JSON list of C-alpha atoms in Angstrom, two decimals:
[
{"chain": "A", "resi": 286, "resn": "MET", "atom": "CA", "xyz": [-12.80, -28.34, 5.31]},
{"chain": "A", "resi": 287, "resn": "ALA", "atom": "CA", "xyz": [-15.32, -26.55, 7.48]},
{"chain": "A", "resi": 288, "resn": "ASP", "atom": "CA", "xyz": [-12.62, -24.35, 8.99]},
{"chain": "A", "resi": 289, "resn": "LYS", "atom": "CA", "xyz": [-11.90, -22.83, 5.58]},
{"chain": "A", "resi": 290, "resn": "ASN", "atom": "CA", "xyz": [-15.47, -21.62, 5.03]},
{"chain": "A", "resi": 291, "resn": "PHE", "atom": "CA", "xyz": [-16.18, -17.99, 5.79]},
{"chain": "A", "resi": 292, "resn": "THR", "atom": "CA", "xyz": [-19.51, -17.91, 7.57]},
{"chain": "A", "resi": 293, "resn": "GLN", "atom": "CA", "xyz": [-19.57, -14.23, 8.40]},
{"chain": "A", "resi": 294, "resn": "PHE", "atom": "CA", "xyz": [-17.70, -11.11, 7.37]},
{"chain": "A", "resi": 295, "resn": "ALA", "atom": "CA", "xyz": [-17.47, -8.39, 9.98]},
{"chain": "A", "resi": 296, "resn": "GLU", "atom": "CA", "xyz": [-15.37, -5.35, 10.79]},
{"chain": "A", "resi": 297, "resn": "ASP", "atom": "CA", "xyz": [-13.56, -5.04, 14.06]},
{"chain": "A", "resi": 298, "resn": "ALA", "atom": "CA", "xyz": [-11.34, -2.13, 15.11]},
{"chain": "A", "resi": 299, "resn": "THR", "atom": "CA", "xyz": [-7.92, -3.78, 15.10]},
{"chain": "A", "resi": 300, "resn": "PRO", "atom": "CA", "xyz": [-4.57, -2.07, 14.60]},
{"chain": "A", "resi": 301, "resn": "ASP", "atom": "CA", "xyz": [-3.32, -4.87, 12.31]},
{"chain": "A", "resi": 302, "resn": "THR", "atom": "CA", "xyz": [-5.87, -5.18, 9.53]},
{"chain": "A", "resi": 303, "resn": "GLY", "atom": "CA", "xyz": [-9.06, -3.53, 10.77]},
{"chain": "A", "resi": 304, "resn": "VAL", "atom": "CA", "xyz": [-11.02, -6.44, 9.29]},
{"chain": "A", "resi": 305, "resn": "TRP", "atom": "CA", "xyz": [-11.80, -9.89, 10.64]},
{"chain": "A", "resi": 306, "resn": "PHE", "atom": "CA", "xyz": [-13.27, -12.98, 9.07]},
{"chain": "A", "resi": 307, "resn": "VAL", "atom": "CA", "xyz": [-15.36, -14.96, 11.50]},
{"chain": "A", "resi": 308, "resn": "GLY", "atom": "CA", "xyz": [-15.02, -18.69, 10.83]},
{"chain": "A", "resi": 309, "resn": "THR", "atom": "CA", "xyz": [-17.15, -21.61, 11.91]},
{"chain": "A", "resi": 310, "resn": "ASN", "atom": "CA", "xyz": [-15.26, -22.07, 15.20]},
{"chain": "A", "resi": 311, "resn": "GLN", "atom": "CA", "xyz": [-13.51, -18.83, 16.12]},
{"chain": "A", "resi": 312, "resn": "ALA", "atom": "CA", "xyz": [-12.65, -15.35, 14.91]},
{"chain": "A", "resi": 313, "resn": "GLU", "atom": "CA", "xyz": [-9.47, -15.21, 12.88]},
{"chain": "A", "resi": 314, "resn": "THR", "atom": "CA", "xyz": [-7.69, -12.35, 11.19]},
{"chain": "A", "resi": 315, "resn": "VAL", "atom": "CA", "xyz": [-7.83, -11.96, 7.44]},
{"chain": "A", "resi": 316, "resn": "GLU", "atom": "CA", "xyz": [-4.12, -12.71, 7.26]},
{"chain": "A", "resi": 317, "resn": "ASN", "atom": "CA", "xyz": [-4.56, -16.00, 9.14]},
{"chain": "A", "resi": 318, "resn": "LYS", "atom": "CA", "xyz": [-7.36, -17.06, 6.79]},
{"chain": "A", "resi": 319, "resn": "PHE", "atom": "CA", "xyz": [-5.25, -16.30, 3.73]},
{"chain": "A", "resi": 320, "resn": "GLN", "atom": "CA", "xyz": [-2.33, -18.27, 5.21]},
{"chain": "A", "resi": 321, "resn": "ALA", "atom": "CA", "xyz": [-4.65, -21.20, 5.94]},
{"chain": "A", "resi": 322, "resn": "LEU", "atom": "CA", "xyz": [-5.67, -21.21, 2.28]},
{"chain": "A", "resi": 323, "resn": "ASN", "atom": "CA", "xyz": [-2.03, -20.84, 1.18]},
{"chain": "A", "resi": 324, "resn": "LEU", "atom": "CA", "xyz": [-2.81, -17.51, -0.51]},
{"chain": "A", "resi": 325, "resn": "PRO", "atom": "CA", "xyz": [-0.69, -14.35, -0.47]},
{"chain": "A", "resi": 326, "resn": "PHE", "atom": "CA", "xyz": [-1.97, -11.61, 1.81]},
{"chain": "A", "resi": 327, "resn": "VAL", "atom": "CA", "xyz": [-1.29, -7.92, 1.29]},
{"chain": "A", "resi": 328, "resn": "ALA", "atom": "CA", "xyz": [-2.60, -5.45, 3.82]},
{"chain": "A", "resi": 329, "resn": "ALA", "atom": "CA", "xyz": [-2.74, -2.02, 2.25]},
{"chain": "A", "resi": 330, "resn": "SER", "atom": "CA", "xyz": [-3.17, 1.03, 4.38]},
{"chain": "A", "resi": 331, "resn": "TYR", "atom": "CA", "xyz": [-4.28, 4.56, 3.51]},
{"chain": "A", "resi": 332, "resn": "ARG", "atom": "CA", "xyz": [-2.60, 7.69, 4.80]},
{"chain": "A", "resi": 333, "resn": "ALA", "atom": "CA", "xyz": [-3.38, 11.32, 3.90]},
{"chain": "A", "resi": 334, "resn": "VAL", "atom": "CA", "xyz": [-0.48, 13.79, 3.99]},
{"chain": "A", "resi": 335, "resn": "THR", "atom": "CA", "xyz": [-0.10, 17.56, 3.57]},
{"chain": "A", "resi": 336, "resn": "ALA", "atom": "CA", "xyz": [3.70, 17.94, 3.45]},
{"chain": "A", "resi": 337, "resn": "THR", "atom": "CA", "xyz": [6.85, 16.12, 2.35]},
{"chain": "A", "resi": 338, "resn": "ASP", "atom": "CA", "xyz": [6.76, 12.53, 3.57]},
{"chain": "A", "resi": 339, "resn": "THR", "atom": "CA", "xyz": [8.27, 9.08, 3.00]},
{"chain": "A", "resi": 340, "resn": "PHE", "atom": "CA", "xyz": [6.55, 5.75, 2.38]},
{"chain": "A", "resi": 341, "resn": "VAL", "atom": "CA", "xyz": [7.14, 3.23, 5.18]},
{"chain": "A", "resi": 342, "resn": "ALA", "atom": "CA", "xyz": [6.83, -0.55, 5.04]},
{"chain": "A", "resi": 343, "resn": "SER", "atom": "CA", "xyz": [3.27, -0.55, 6.41]},
{"chain": "A", "resi": 344, "resn": "ASP", "atom": "CA", "xyz": [2.00, 1.96, 3.83]},
{"chain": "A", "resi": 345, "resn": "GLY", "atom": "CA", "xyz": [-0.13, 1.01, 0.87]},
{"chain": "A", "resi": 346, "resn": "THR", "atom": "CA", "xyz": [-1.45, 4.34, -0.36]},
{"chain": "A", "resi": 347, "resn": "ILE", "atom": "CA", "xyz": [-0.43, 7.89, 0.41]},
{"chain": "A", "resi": 348, "resn": "ASP", "atom": "CA", "xyz": [-2.96, 10.53, -0.62]},
{"chain": "A", "resi": 349, "resn": "CYS", "atom": "CA", "xyz": [-1.54, 14.04, -1.00]},
{"chain": "A", "resi": 350, "resn": "ILE", "atom": "CA", "xyz": [-4.52, 16.19, -0.10]},
{"chain": "A", "resi": 351, "resn": "SER", "atom": "CA", "xyz": [-3.08, 19.71, -0.33]},
{"chain": "A", "resi": 352, "resn": "GLY", "atom": "CA", "xyz": [-0.01, 21.62, -1.41]},
{"chain": "A", "resi": 353, "resn": "ALA", "atom": "CA", "xyz": [2.97, 20.82, -3.60]},
{"chain": "A", "resi": 354, "resn": "TYR", "atom": "CA", "xyz": [5.79, 18.68, -2.20]},
{"chain": "A", "resi": 355, "resn": "THR", "atom": "CA", "xyz": [7.78, 15.44, -2.54]},
{"chain": "A", "resi": 356, "resn": "VAL", "atom": "CA", "xyz": [6.92, 11.95, -1.35]},
{"chain": "A", "resi": 357, "resn": "ASN", "atom": "CA", "xyz": [9.98, 9.74, -1.04]},
{"chain": "A", "resi": 358, "resn": "LEU", "atom": "CA", "xyz": [10.20, 6.03, -1.68]},
{"chain": "A", "resi": 359, "resn": "PRO", "atom": "CA", "xyz": [12.27, 3.81, 0.61]},
{"chain": "A", "resi": 360, "resn": "THR", "atom": "CA", "xyz": [14.99, 1.68, -0.91]},
{"chain": "A", "resi": 361, "resn": "ALA", "atom": "CA", "xyz": [13.81, -0.89, -3.44]},
{"chain": "A", "resi": 362, "resn": "VAL", "atom": "CA", "xyz": [16.66, -3.21, -2.47]},
{"chain": "A", "resi": 363, "resn": "GLY", "atom": "CA", "xyz": [15.53, -6.29, -0.57]},
{"chain": "A", "resi": 364, "resn": "VAL", "atom": "CA", "xyz": [11.78, -5.69, -1.04]},
{"chain": "A", "resi": 365, "resn": "ALA", "atom": "CA", "xyz": [11.13, -7.11, -4.52]},
{"chain": "A", "resi": 366, "resn": "GLY", "atom": "CA", "xyz": [7.40, -7.22, -5.12]},
{"chain": "A", "resi": 367, "resn": "LYS", "atom": "CA", "xyz": [6.54, -4.46, -2.62]},
{"chain": "A", "resi": 368, "resn": "THR", "atom": "CA", "xyz": [4.02, -2.00, -4.04]},
{"chain": "A", "resi": 369, "resn": "TYR", "atom": "CA", "xyz": [3.01, 1.54, -3.14]},
{"chain": "A", "resi": 370, "resn": "THR", "atom": "CA", "xyz": [0.36, 3.86, -4.59]},
{"chain": "A", "resi": 371, "resn": "LEU", "atom": "CA", "xyz": [0.59, 7.65, -4.57]},
{"chain": "A", "resi": 372, "resn": "LYS", "atom": "CA", "xyz": [-2.49, 9.82, -5.19]},
{"chain": "A", "resi": 373, "resn": "ASN", "atom": "CA", "xyz": [-2.41, 13.54, -5.94]},
{"chain": "A", "resi": 374, "resn": "SER", "atom": "CA", "xyz": [-5.71, 14.90, -4.63]},
{"chain": "A", "resi": 375, "resn": "SER", "atom": "CA", "xyz": [-4.29, 18.42, -4.40]},
{"chain": "A", "resi": 376, "resn": "THR", "atom": "CA", "xyz": [-4.01, 21.08, -7.08]},
{"chain": "A", "resi": 377, "resn": "GLY", "atom": "CA", "xyz": [-0.22, 21.32, -6.68]},
{"chain": "A", "resi": 378, "resn": "THR", "atom": "CA", "xyz": [2.51, 19.18, -8.21]},
{"chain": "A", "resi": 379, "resn": "ILE", "atom": "CA", "xyz": [3.46, 16.14, -6.15]},
{"chain": "A", "resi": 380, "resn": "THR", "atom": "CA", "xyz": [6.82, 14.55, -6.90]},
{"chain": "A", "resi": 381, "resn": "LEU", "atom": "CA", "xyz": [7.56, 10.89, -6.24]},
{"chain": "A", "resi": 382, "resn": "ASP", "atom": "CA", "xyz": [11.26, 10.44, -5.52]},
{"chain": "A", "resi": 383, "resn": "GLY", "atom": "CA", "xyz": [13.24, 7.19, -5.53]},
{"chain": "A", "resi": 384, "resn": "ALA", "atom": "CA", "xyz": [15.71, 6.55, -2.71]},
{"chain": "A", "resi": 385, "resn": "THR", "atom": "CA", "xyz": [19.21, 7.97, -3.38]},
{"chain": "A", "resi": 386, "resn": "THR", "atom": "CA", "xyz": [20.04, 7.00, -6.99]},
{"chain": "A", "resi": 387, "resn": "GLU", "atom": "CA", "xyz": [17.26, 4.45, -7.40]},
{"chain": "A", "resi": 388, "resn": "THR", "atom": "CA", "xyz": [14.96, 5.07, -10.33]},
{"chain": "A", "resi": 389, "resn": "ILE", "atom": "CA", "xyz": [11.27, 4.91, -11.15]},
{"chain": "A", "resi": 390, "resn": "ASP", "atom": "CA", "xyz": [11.09, 3.46, -14.67]},
{"chain": "A", "resi": 391, "resn": "GLY", "atom": "CA", "xyz": [14.51, 4.92, -15.40]},
{"chain": "A", "resi": 392, "resn": "VAL", "atom": "CA", "xyz": [14.08, 8.39, -13.88]},
{"chain": "A", "resi": 393, "resn": "THR", "atom": "CA", "xyz": [14.96, 9.50, -10.35]},
{"chain": "A", "resi": 394, "resn": "THR", "atom": "CA", "xyz": [11.79, 11.56, -9.84]},
{"chain": "A", "resi": 395, "resn": "TYR", "atom": "CA", "xyz": [8.25, 11.24, -11.14]},
{"chain": "A", "resi": 396, "resn": "PRO", "atom": "CA", "xyz": [6.22, 14.51, -11.09]},
{"chain": "A", "resi": 397, "resn": "MET", "atom": "CA", "xyz": [2.44, 14.37, -10.82]},
{"chain": "A", "resi": 398, "resn": "ALA", "atom": "CA", "xyz": [0.93, 17.73, -11.83]},
{"chain": "A", "resi": 399, "resn": "THR", "atom": "CA", "xyz": [-2.68, 16.67, -12.48]},
{"chain": "A", "resi": 400, "resn": "GLN", "atom": "CA", "xyz": [-5.21, 16.71, -9.65]},
{"chain": "A", "resi": 401, "resn": "TYR", "atom": "CA", "xyz": [-6.57, 13.21, -8.89]},
{"chain": "A", "resi": 402, "resn": "GLU", "atom": "CA", "xyz": [-3.72, 11.54, -10.77]},
{"chain": "A", "resi": 403, "resn": "SER", "atom": "CA", "xyz": [-2.36, 8.39, -9.15]},
{"chain": "A", "resi": 404, "resn": "VAL", "atom": "CA", "xyz": [0.58, 6.10, -9.76]},
{"chain": "A", "resi": 405, "resn": "SER", "atom": "CA", "xyz": [1.49, 2.67, -8.44]},
{"chain": "A", "resi": 406, "resn": "VAL", "atom": "CA", "xyz": [5.05, 1.42, -8.25]},
{"chain": "A", "resi": 407, "resn": "GLN", "atom": "CA", "xyz": [6.58, -1.96, -7.47]},
{"chain": "A", "resi": 408, "resn": "SER", "atom": "CA", "xyz": [10.09, -2.87, -6.41]},
{"chain": "A", "resi": 409, "resn": "ASN", "atom": "CA", "xyz": [12.06, -5.15, -8.69]},
{"chain": "A", "resi": 410, "resn": "GLY", "atom": "CA", "xyz": [14.69, -5.57, -5.97]},
{"chain": "A", "resi": 411, "resn": "ALA", "atom": "CA", "xyz": [16.93, -2.78, -7.25]},
{"chain": "A", "resi": 412, "resn": "ASN", "atom": "CA", "xyz": [14.67, 0.04, -8.50]},
{"chain": "A", "resi": 413, "resn": "TRP", "atom": "CA", "xyz": [10.97, 0.92, -8.77]},
{"chain": "A", "resi": 414, "resn": "ILE", "atom": "CA", "xyz": [8.80, 0.21, -11.81]},
{"chain": "A", "resi": 415, "resn": "LEU", "atom": "CA", "xyz": [5.45, 1.75, -12.74]},
{"chain": "A", "resi": 416, "resn": "ILE", "atom": "CA", "xyz": [2.63, -0.78, -12.76]}
]
């Protein structure tokens, strides 16, 4: 199983993951290595925002770095297991809002009034749950 050994870990500026594992024979992306090992792969991205915004499929973490505003979640339907993290690095209140009537642990909005507070949510296929 020589091809499953990681001989070197290096960063490479790639738009997909930003990180590469270099194997014994050729460079492969992290995702390819995880697939070869039959392991789940989750690429989480970071994005800083300063105004109302919406999580998109490629997001992992949104960091609210100034102001007070709302960050919207996309629909939880059809994406069971998808997770997002919201960080309030500002001094204002940041509100996490579920899509339309979808809830976050039973409520439609989740206010975050404490600086440096963070929350992670996961889709259960119908709504969002705090994890």
